[in-house]
Amino acid sequence: HIAMLSPDEKYLLYSNLGTDKVNIMRYHASNPQPLSHASSISVKDGEGPRHIVFSNDKKHVYLLTEMGSAVHVFDYDNGKLKEKQSITLLRDGFKGQTAGAAIHISPDGRFLYASNRLETNEISVYAIDPVNGELIFVQRVSSYGKNPRDFAIAPNGNFLVLANQDSDSIYVYKIDKSNGKIYRISQAIEVGNPVCLKFAPAE
């Protein structure tokens, strides 16, 4: 579902939703065949690895699963992953349909955000332990729409912009940088079928 280079650009990590694995390839930029297999790591059958993000200190990898609606926390060291925590996005006792979507970390590296779709339609907020990288639950907030496919955090860390794919709406949230919590501050911005959001410099 996603492929990304490690921060040192020595490895390529990619998630395979169908095989429930994260695969790691050694990357040799100057070689005619730049990729060679290094290793892989599995999650529980049917979880569906979706998106990956590195911690700001490059020591941890966070994997969001689609069908499992969970975040797996891994220690990362020179192309190797070691799982240390798995935390659900779901409320206690939730039995409906669910699908993890997007995952991002605040610019200051202190908080992780993940969106969840179908019958949940929420953003979950977690604090990142600065010592071990593990997640601590902070908040769940409604997406005020259907299927929050993606969201983006402003480079200054003050705002989060969220796209609800199936209700054709975008909302802006204010981020409290002291505790990571978010608060909706806009009415719906109507955009047909929004699926991806990026910030770009204005010139």
mmCIF file of C-alpha atoms in Angstrom:
data_model
loop_
_atom_site.group_PDB
_atom_site.id
_atom_site.type_symbol
_atom_site.label_atom_id
_atom_site.label_comp_id
_atom_site.label_asym_id
_atom_site.label_seq_id
_atom_site.Cartn_x
_atom_site.Cartn_y
_atom_site.Cartn_z
ATOM 1 C CA HIS A 1 0.000 0.000 0.000
ATOM 2 C CA ILE A 2 2.896 2.360 0.645
ATOM 3 C CA ALA A 3 6.614 2.365 -0.138
ATOM 4 C CA MET A 4 9.054 4.762 1.495
ATOM 5 C CA LEU A 5 12.775 5.135 2.014
ATOM 6 C CA SER A 6 14.231 5.047 5.486
ATOM 7 C CA PRO A 7 15.512 8.415 6.728
ATOM 8 C CA ASP A 8 19.107 7.441 5.859
ATOM 9 C CA GLU A 9 17.939 6.210 2.414
ATOM 10 C CA LYS A 10 19.629 2.840 2.904
ATOM 11 C CA TYR A 11 16.410 0.819 2.997
ATOM 12 C CA LEU A 12 13.019 0.772 1.300
ATOM 13 C CA LEU A 13 10.063 -0.193 3.481
ATOM 14 C CA TYR A 14 6.766 -1.160 1.904
ATOM 15 C CA SER A 15 3.538 -2.525 3.317
ATOM 16 C CA ASN A 16 1.737 -5.416 1.642
ATOM 17 C CA LEU A 17 -1.887 -5.279 2.714
ATOM 18 C CA GLY A 18 -2.721 -8.667 1.172
ATOM 19 C CA THR A 19 0.063 -10.647 2.850
ATOM 20 C CA ASP A 20 -0.056 -8.788 6.193
ATOM 21 C CA LYS A 21 3.648 -7.971 6.003
ATOM 22 C CA VAL A 22 5.989 -5.019 6.012
ATOM 23 C CA ASN A 23 8.874 -5.830 3.678
ATOM 24 C CA ILE A 24 12.299 -4.219 3.869
ATOM 25 C CA MET A 25 14.628 -3.977 0.883
ATOM 26 C CA ARG A 26 18.251 -2.864 0.910
ATOM 27 C CA TYR A 27 18.596 0.169 -1.339
ATOM 28 C CA HIS A 28 21.770 0.738 -3.367
ATOM 29 C CA ALA A 29 21.265 3.986 -5.270
ATOM 30 C CA SER A 30 24.231 3.506 -7.621
ATOM 31 C CA ASN A 31 23.490 -0.109 -8.629
ATOM 32 C CA PRO A 32 21.764 -1.051 -11.899
ATOM 33 C CA GLN A 33 19.516 -3.250 -9.719
ATOM 34 C CA PRO A 34 19.120 -0.956 -6.695
ATOM 35 C CA LEU A 35 16.967 -3.194 -4.468
ATOM 36 C CA SER A 36 17.790 -6.449 -2.701
ATOM 37 C CA HIS A 37 15.710 -8.286 -0.111
ATOM 38 C CA ALA A 38 16.659 -7.635 3.505
ATOM 39 C CA SER A 39 13.843 -8.812 5.781
ATOM 40 C CA SER A 40 10.118 -8.680 6.521
ATOM 41 C CA ILE A 41 7.853 -8.596 9.545
ATOM 42 C CA SER A 42 4.272 -9.845 9.855
ATOM 43 C CA VAL A 43 1.192 -8.655 11.692
ATOM 44 C CA LYS A 44 -1.840 -10.768 12.593
ATOM 45 C CA ASP A 45 -3.651 -12.331 9.629
ATOM 46 C CA GLY A 46 -6.267 -10.025 8.162
ATOM 47 C CA GLU A 47 -5.036 -6.787 9.767
ATOM 48 C CA GLY A 48 -3.979 -5.264 6.451
ATOM 49 C CA PRO A 49 -0.861 -3.065 6.820
ATOM 50 C CA ARG A 50 -1.626 0.328 5.259
ATOM 51 C CA HIS A 51 0.560 3.339 6.080
ATOM 52 C CA ILE A 52 3.952 3.814 7.748
ATOM 53 C CA VAL A 53 5.537 6.815 9.441
ATOM 54 C CA PHE A 54 8.920 7.271 11.143
ATOM 55 C CA SER A 55 9.348 9.030 14.470
ATOM 56 C CA ASN A 56 11.201 12.324 14.336
ATOM 57 C CA ASP A 57 14.234 10.785 16.055
ATOM 58 C CA LYS A 58 14.253 7.968 13.427
ATOM 59 C CA LYS A 59 14.295 5.295 16.163
ATOM 60 C CA HIS A 60 10.708 4.077 15.768
ATOM 61 C CA VAL A 61 8.292 3.117 13.021
ATOM 62 C CA TYR A 62 4.509 3.368 13.363
ATOM 63 C CA LEU A 63 2.356 1.114 11.179
ATOM 64 C CA LEU A 64 -1.372 1.731 10.717
ATOM 65 C CA THR A 65 -3.443 -1.319 9.755
ATOM 66 C CA GLU A 66 -6.581 -0.928 7.651
ATOM 67 C CA MET A 67 -8.797 -3.865 8.609
ATOM 68 C CA GLY A 68 -7.300 -4.111 12.096
ATOM 69 C CA SER A 69 -7.666 -0.375 12.840
ATOM 70 C CA ALA A 70 -4.587 -0.489 15.032
ATOM 71 C CA VAL A 71 -1.202 1.197 15.288
ATOM 72 C CA HIS A 72 1.832 -1.057 15.714
ATOM 73 C CA VAL A 73 4.940 0.484 17.238
ATOM 74 C CA PHE A 74 8.351 -0.854 16.213
ATOM 75 C CA ASP A 75 11.880 -0.098 17.281
ATOM 76 C CA TYR A 76 13.892 0.598 14.135
ATOM 77 C CA ASP A 77 17.609 -0.099 13.787
ATOM 78 C CA ASN A 78 19.502 -0.259 10.498
ATOM 79 C CA GLY A 79 16.754 -1.875 8.451
ATOM 80 C CA LYS A 80 15.353 -4.079 11.220
ATOM 81 C CA LEU A 81 11.989 -3.777 12.967
ATOM 82 C CA LYS A 82 11.130 -5.096 16.433
ATOM 83 C CA GLU A 83 7.527 -4.725 17.588
ATOM 84 C CA LYS A 84 7.020 -3.292 21.071
ATOM 85 C CA GLN A 85 3.381 -2.134 21.205
ATOM 86 C CA SER A 86 0.042 -2.512 19.432
ATOM 87 C CA ILE A 87 -2.760 -0.098 20.241
ATOM 88 C CA THR A 88 -6.304 -0.115 18.856
ATOM 89 C CA LEU A 89 -8.019 2.923 17.377
ATOM 90 C CA LEU A 90 -11.413 1.601 18.513
ATOM 91 C CA ARG A 91 -13.506 2.479 21.505
ATOM 92 C CA ASP A 92 -14.094 -0.263 24.081
ATOM 93 C CA GLY A 93 -16.879 -2.563 22.917
ATOM 94 C CA PHE A 94 -17.081 -1.204 19.367
ATOM 95 C CA LYS A 95 -18.522 -3.868 17.003
ATOM 96 C CA GLY A 96 -19.208 -1.962 13.747
ATOM 97 C CA GLN A 97 -17.331 -1.712 10.472
ATOM 98 C CA THR A 98 -14.011 0.061 10.583
ATOM 99 C CA ALA A 99 -11.004 0.830 8.374
ATOM 100 C CA GLY A 100 -7.828 2.643 9.359
ATOM 101 C CA ALA A 101 -6.847 5.325 6.837
ATOM 102 C CA ALA A 102 -4.097 7.908 7.430
ATOM 103 C CA ILE A 103 -1.368 8.381 10.023
ATOM 104 C CA HIS A 104 0.851 11.427 10.692
ATOM 105 C CA ILE A 105 3.106 12.816 13.415
ATOM 106 C CA SER A 106 3.126 16.430 14.578
ATOM 107 C CA PRO A 107 6.108 18.521 13.406
ATOM 108 C CA ASP A 108 7.523 18.618 16.944
ATOM 109 C CA GLY A 109 7.394 14.802 17.123
ATOM 110 C CA ARG A 110 5.324 14.732 20.324
ATOM 111 C CA PHE A 111 1.960 13.477 19.018
ATOM 112 C CA LEU A 112 0.636 10.910 16.564
ATOM 113 C CA TYR A 113 -2.703 11.217 14.730
ATOM 114 C CA ALA A 114 -4.606 8.470 12.890
ATOM 115 C CA SER A 115 -7.943 8.502 11.074
ATOM 116 C CA ASN A 116 -10.515 5.710 11.000
ATOM 117 C CA ARG A 117 -13.357 5.233 8.496
ATOM 118 C CA LEU A 118 -16.661 3.413 7.783
ATOM 119 C CA GLU A 119 -18.752 3.408 10.988
ATOM 120 C CA THR A 120 -16.148 5.115 13.168
ATOM 121 C CA ASN A 121 -15.291 8.344 11.276
ATOM 122 C CA GLU A 122 -12.850 9.642 13.856
ATOM 123 C CA ILE A 123 -9.346 10.928 14.389
ATOM 124 C CA SER A 124 -7.458 9.401 17.306
ATOM 125 C CA VAL A 125 -4.701 11.325 19.065
ATOM 126 C CA TYR A 126 -1.788 9.770 20.966
ATOM 127 C CA ALA A 127 1.152 11.217 22.865
ATOM 128 C CA ILE A 128 4.528 9.712 21.959
ATOM 129 C CA ASP A 129 6.694 8.725 24.907
ATOM 130 C CA PRO A 130 9.975 10.602 24.306
ATOM 131 C CA VAL A 131 12.047 7.769 25.807
ATOM 132 C CA ASN A 132 10.652 4.549 24.333
ATOM 133 C CA GLY A 133 8.389 5.796 21.512
ATOM 134 C CA GLU A 134 5.287 4.070 22.854
ATOM 135 C CA LEU A 135 1.852 5.640 22.442
ATOM 136 C CA ILE A 136 -0.410 7.032 25.158
ATOM 137 C CA PHE A 137 -4.063 7.693 24.293
ATOM 138 C CA VAL A 138 -5.123 11.355 24.383
ATOM 139 C CA GLN A 139 -8.384 11.871 22.479
ATOM 140 C CA ARG A 140 -10.860 10.698 19.830
ATOM 141 C CA VAL A 141 -12.631 13.348 17.744
ATOM 142 C CA SER A 142 -15.385 13.079 15.141
ATOM 143 C CA SER A 143 -14.468 13.717 11.506
ATOM 144 C CA TYR A 144 -17.900 15.349 11.029
ATOM 145 C CA GLY A 145 -18.302 13.366 7.825
ATOM 146 C CA LYS A 146 -17.951 9.981 6.172
ATOM 147 C CA ASN A 147 -14.670 8.189 5.527
ATOM 148 C CA PRO A 148 -11.833 10.531 6.611
ATOM 149 C CA ARG A 149 -9.456 9.220 3.952
ATOM 150 C CA ASP A 150 -6.619 11.643 4.620
ATOM 151 C CA PHE A 151 -5.509 14.618 6.663
ATOM 152 C CA ALA A 152 -2.502 16.919 6.763
ATOM 153 C CA ILE A 153 -0.817 18.839 9.568
ATOM 154 C CA ALA A 154 0.386 22.376 8.895
ATOM 155 C CA PRO A 155 4.187 22.757 8.930
ATOM 156 C CA ASN A 156 3.935 25.083 11.950
ATOM 157 C CA GLY A 157 1.960 22.437 13.847
ATOM 158 C CA ASN A 158 -0.971 24.736 14.582
ATOM 159 C CA PHE A 159 -3.648 23.231 12.340
ATOM 160 C CA LEU A 160 -4.902 19.903 11.010
ATOM 161 C CA VAL A 161 -6.900 19.755 7.769
ATOM 162 C CA LEU A 162 -9.067 16.671 7.216
ATOM 163 C CA ALA A 163 -10.723 15.264 4.069
ATOM 164 C CA ASN A 164 -13.961 13.251 4.286
ATOM 165 C CA GLN A 165 -14.035 11.328 1.009
ATOM 166 C CA ASP A 166 -17.654 10.157 1.015
ATOM 167 C CA SER A 167 -19.298 13.308 2.339
ATOM 168 C CA ASP A 168 -17.375 15.667 0.012
ATOM 169 C CA SER A 169 -16.115 17.829 2.859
ATOM 170 C CA ILE A 170 -12.932 19.266 4.323
ATOM 171 C CA TYR A 171 -12.636 20.604 7.874
ATOM 172 C CA VAL A 172 -9.937 22.575 9.679
ATOM 173 C CA TYR A 173 -9.003 21.778 13.280
ATOM 174 C CA LYS A 174 -6.930 23.825 15.690
ATOM 175 C CA ILE A 175 -4.160 21.852 17.419
ATOM 176 C CA ASP A 176 -3.368 22.589 21.060
ATOM 177 C CA LYS A 177 0.397 22.075 20.912
ATOM 178 C CA SER A 178 0.638 21.683 24.688
ATOM 179 C CA ASN A 179 -1.367 18.445 24.781
ATOM 180 C CA GLY A 180 -1.971 17.463 21.132
ATOM 181 C CA LYS A 181 -5.756 17.780 21.313
ATOM 182 C CA ILE A 182 -7.659 19.047 18.274
ATOM 183 C CA TYR A 183 -10.747 21.247 18.002
ATOM 184 C CA ARG A 184 -12.787 21.876 14.852
ATOM 185 C CA ILE A 185 -12.756 25.573 13.923
ATOM 186 C CA SER A 186 -14.320 25.621 10.448
ATOM 187 C CA GLN A 187 -17.592 24.856 8.761
ATOM 188 C CA ALA A 188 -17.551 22.276 5.981
ATOM 189 C CA ILE A 189 -15.542 23.220 2.906
ATOM 190 C CA GLU A 190 -17.245 21.447 0.011
ATOM 191 C CA VAL A 191 -14.849 19.528 -2.246
ATOM 192 C CA GLY A 192 -15.935 16.577 -4.364
ATOM 193 C CA ASN A 193 -14.477 13.246 -3.217
ATOM 194 C CA PRO A 194 -11.301 14.530 -1.455
ATOM 195 C CA VAL A 195 -8.746 11.746 -0.924
ATOM 196 C CA CYS A 196 -5.326 13.359 -0.371
ATOM 197 C CA LEU A 197 -4.105 16.590 1.237
ATOM 198 C CA LYS A 198 -0.644 18.189 1.080
ATOM 199 C CA PHE A 199 0.770 21.522 2.244
ATOM 200 C CA ALA A 200 2.920 23.385 -0.267
ATOM 201 C CA PRO A 201 4.786 26.709 -0.026
ATOM 202 C CA ALA A 202 2.986 29.695 -1.506
ATOM 203 C CA GLU A 203 4.998 31.948 -3.783
#
